[in-house]
mmCIF file of C-alpha atoms in Angstrom:
data_model
loop_
_atom_site.group_PDB
_atom_site.id
_atom_site.type_symbol
_atom_site.label_atom_id
_atom_site.label_comp_id
_atom_site.label_asym_id
_atom_site.label_seq_id
_atom_site.Cartn_x
_atom_site.Cartn_y
_atom_site.Cartn_z
ATOM 1 C CA ASN A 109 194.303 -11.857 151.083
ATOM 2 C CA GLY A 110 195.288 -15.421 150.040
ATOM 3 C CA SER A 111 196.093 -14.410 146.294
ATOM 4 C CA LYS A 112 198.548 -11.505 147.338
ATOM 5 C CA MET A 113 200.221 -14.040 149.719
ATOM 6 C CA GLN A 114 200.732 -16.598 146.925
ATOM 7 C CA ASP A 115 202.081 -13.813 144.490
ATOM 8 C CA LEU A 116 204.429 -12.582 147.261
ATOM 9 C CA ILE A 117 205.736 -16.052 147.695
ATOM 10 C CA LEU A 118 206.064 -16.600 144.114
ATOM 11 C CA LEU A 119 208.299 -13.460 144.243
ATOM 12 C CA ARG A 120 210.587 -14.706 146.996
ATOM 13 C CA LYS A 121 211.265 -18.314 145.256
ATOM 14 C CA GLY A 122 210.675 -17.487 141.487
ATOM 15 C CA ILE A 123 213.597 -17.652 139.019
ATOM 16 C CA PHE A 124 212.141 -16.830 135.426
ATOM 17 C CA ARG A 125 213.516 -17.276 131.947
ATOM 18 C CA ALA A 126 212.635 -13.695 131.305
ATOM 19 C CA PRO A 127 210.636 -10.641 132.736
ATOM 20 C CA SER A 128 207.407 -10.128 130.802
ATOM 21 C CA ASP A 129 206.988 -7.046 129.046
ATOM 22 C CA GLU A 130 204.843 -5.429 131.704
ATOM 23 C CA LEU A 131 207.374 -6.347 134.449
ATOM 24 C CA GLU A 132 210.236 -4.515 132.282
ATOM 25 C CA ARG A 133 208.094 -1.400 131.845
ATOM 26 C CA LEU A 134 207.568 -1.211 135.557
ATOM 27 C CA MET A 135 211.301 -1.575 136.148
ATOM 28 C CA LEU A 136 211.894 1.297 133.906
ATOM 29 C CA LEU A 137 208.869 3.315 135.489
ATOM 30 C CA ILE A 138 210.568 3.002 138.913
ATOM 31 C CA ALA A 139 213.725 4.294 137.400
ATOM 32 C CA GLU A 140 212.195 6.989 135.786
ATOM 33 C CA THR A 141 210.147 8.026 138.515
ATOM 34 C CA SER A 142 212.998 8.245 140.683
ATOM 35 C CA ARG A 143 214.807 10.449 138.603
ATOM 36 C CA ARG A 144 212.118 12.536 138.216
ATOM 37 C CA LEU A 145 211.313 12.900 142.017
ATOM 38 C CA LYS A 146 215.138 13.449 142.680
ATOM 39 C CA THR A 147 215.000 16.489 140.459
ATOM 40 C CA GLU A 148 211.519 17.795 141.785
ATOM 41 C CA LEU A 149 212.955 17.407 145.293
ATOM 42 C CA LYS A 150 215.965 19.529 144.771
ATOM 43 C CA SER A 151 213.766 22.551 144.400
ATOM 44 C CA LEU A 152 211.259 21.467 147.204
ATOM 45 C CA ARG A 153 213.937 21.323 149.690
ATOM 46 C CA GLU A 154 214.786 25.098 149.410
ATOM 47 C CA LEU A 155 211.380 25.936 150.334
ATOM 48 C CA GLU A 156 210.664 27.482 153.740
ATOM 49 C CA PRO A 157 211.024 26.033 156.297
ATOM 50 C CA THR A 158 214.027 24.255 154.727
ATOM 51 C CA LEU A 159 214.463 20.327 155.198
ATOM 52 C CA ASN A 160 217.809 20.631 156.167
ATOM 53 C CA ASP A 161 220.357 23.140 157.196
ATOM 54 C CA THR A 162 223.263 20.933 156.223
ATOM 55 C CA PRO A 163 222.453 18.468 153.482
ATOM 56 C CA PRO A 164 225.028 15.613 152.832
ATOM 57 C CA SER A 165 227.858 16.505 150.467
ATOM 58 C CA LEU A 166 227.061 15.626 146.929
ATOM 59 C CA LYS A 167 230.031 13.453 146.760
ATOM 60 C CA LEU A 168 228.560 11.118 149.250
ATOM 61 C CA LEU A 169 225.220 11.153 147.730
ATOM 62 C CA ASP A 170 226.912 10.565 144.256
ATOM 63 C CA LYS A 171 228.820 7.398 145.729
ATOM 64 C CA ILE A 172 225.922 6.018 147.403
ATOM 65 C CA GLU A 173 223.879 6.246 144.099
ATOM 66 C CA GLN A 174 226.859 4.461 142.138
ATOM 67 C CA ILE A 175 226.989 1.776 144.576
ATOM 68 C CA SER A 176 223.143 1.268 144.636
ATOM 69 C CA ILE A 177 222.782 1.233 140.719
ATOM 70 C CA LYS A 178 225.842 -1.318 140.710
ATOM 71 C CA ALA A 179 224.153 -3.724 143.542
ATOM 72 C CA GLY A 180 220.865 -3.454 141.616
ATOM 73 C CA GLN A 181 222.016 -4.353 138.297
ATOM 74 C CA SER A 182 223.873 -7.456 139.780
ATOM 75 C CA ALA A 183 220.762 -8.491 141.976
ATOM 76 C CA MET A 184 218.622 -8.590 138.718
ATOM 77 C CA LEU A 185 220.552 -10.663 136.155
ATOM 78 C CA PHE A 186 222.240 -13.909 136.566
ATOM 79 C CA PRO A 187 224.324 -16.258 134.561
ATOM 80 C CA GLN A 188 222.500 -18.347 131.863
ATOM 81 C CA GLY A 189 220.267 -15.463 131.185
ATOM 82 C CA THR A 190 217.846 -16.098 133.780
ATOM 83 C CA PHE A 191 215.829 -13.203 135.526
ATOM 84 C CA ASP A 192 215.848 -13.583 139.516
ATOM 85 C CA MET A 193 212.160 -12.408 140.815
ATOM 86 C CA ARG A 194 213.811 -11.740 144.142
ATOM 87 C CA PHE A 195 214.680 -8.526 142.640
ATOM 88 C CA VAL A 196 211.143 -7.643 142.071
ATOM 89 C CA GLY A 197 210.401 -8.587 145.570
ATOM 90 C CA LEU A 198 213.110 -5.968 146.834
ATOM 91 C CA GLN A 199 211.513 -3.311 144.473
ATOM 92 C CA TYR A 200 208.127 -4.307 146.024
ATOM 93 C CA LEU A 201 209.569 -3.480 149.312
ATOM 94 C CA ALA A 202 211.166 -0.514 148.404
ATOM 95 C CA THR A 203 208.213 0.932 146.878
ATOM 96 C CA GLN A 204 206.436 0.023 150.044
ATOM 97 C CA MET A 205 209.133 1.889 152.224
ATOM 98 C CA LEU A 206 209.194 4.910 149.880
ATOM 99 C CA SER A 207 205.191 5.021 149.853
ATOM 100 C CA SER A 208 205.053 4.710 153.748
ATOM 101 C CA THR A 209 208.007 7.356 154.282
ATOM 102 C CA ALA A 210 206.749 9.737 151.951
ATOM 103 C CA LEU A 211 203.092 9.830 153.602
ATOM 104 C CA SER A 212 204.390 9.631 157.254
ATOM 105 C CA THR A 213 206.822 12.781 156.141
ATOM 106 C CA SER A 214 203.881 14.802 154.654
ATOM 107 C CA SER A 215 202.241 14.613 158.027
ATOM 108 C CA LEU A 216 204.979 16.326 159.493
ATOM 109 C CA ASP A 217 205.973 18.988 157.036
ATOM 110 C CA PRO A 218 204.713 22.491 157.865
ATOM 111 C CA ASN A 219 205.092 23.368 154.052
ATOM 112 C CA LYS A 220 201.967 22.882 151.999
ATOM 113 C CA GLU A 221 203.528 22.425 148.532
ATOM 114 C CA ARG A 222 205.960 19.882 149.957
ATOM 115 C CA ARG A 223 203.290 18.313 151.634
ATOM 116 C CA VAL A 224 200.914 17.783 148.737
ATOM 117 C CA TRP A 225 203.969 16.695 146.818
ATOM 118 C CA LEU A 226 204.846 13.983 149.296
ATOM 119 C CA GLU A 227 201.409 12.632 149.356
ATOM 120 C CA ASN A 228 201.443 12.191 145.651
ATOM 121 C CA VAL A 229 204.882 10.557 145.829
ATOM 122 C CA SER A 230 203.270 8.186 148.289
ATOM 123 C CA LYS A 231 200.234 7.216 146.050
ATOM 124 C CA GLU A 232 202.651 7.017 142.907
ATOM 125 C CA PHE A 233 205.033 4.269 144.661
ATOM 126 C CA SER A 234 202.093 2.624 146.053
ATOM 127 C CA ASN A 235 200.307 2.156 142.515
ATOM 128 C CA ILE A 236 203.632 0.765 141.456
ATOM 129 C CA ARG A 237 203.769 -1.650 144.048
ATOM 130 C CA GLU A 238 200.475 -2.902 143.045
ATOM 131 C CA GLN A 239 201.264 -3.190 139.456
ATOM 132 C CA LEU A 240 204.518 -5.132 140.356
ATOM 133 C CA ILE A 241 202.501 -7.784 142.011
ATOM 134 C CA SER A 242 200.085 -8.045 139.141
ATOM 135 C CA SER A 243 202.812 -7.982 136.567
ATOM 136 C CA VAL A 244 204.465 -11.131 138.140
ATOM 137 C CA LYS A 245 201.799 -13.255 136.868
ATOM 138 C CA THR A 246 202.770 -12.543 133.289
ATOM 139 C CA CYS A 247 206.331 -13.701 133.699
ATOM 140 C CA ASN A 248 207.771 -16.823 131.653
ATOM 141 C CA VAL A 249 208.286 -19.266 134.388
ATOM 142 C CA MET A 250 211.195 -21.823 134.193
#
């Protein structure tokens, strides 16, 4: 659809004075959703059959999370108080990848409870992705 392509081009090139309230709400929603899903996954990974006999060390996962948070913050805000919409484009791609990965993983997981959870995760991130595109139109353009 041509309209969605124009929105994606805007995401790729745009620098805005500030995110809209709607876009700010979506960024917070992504963070809150990720925290909630991380907690839910801890118990789901223990269901039979287990997902992994040797999970990565918590130190490694914590370090990856710290680096990702720092990188994400620097990608979002720039000098002179501008808000770089490329960050929103990255969130769009991340939500697309999460949605696709969850859906494809659900088709392979033999555990019904995890499979249903993964399908719901896929739908949730797909919905957020669509909202991201819609919210760009409400931003204050420079």
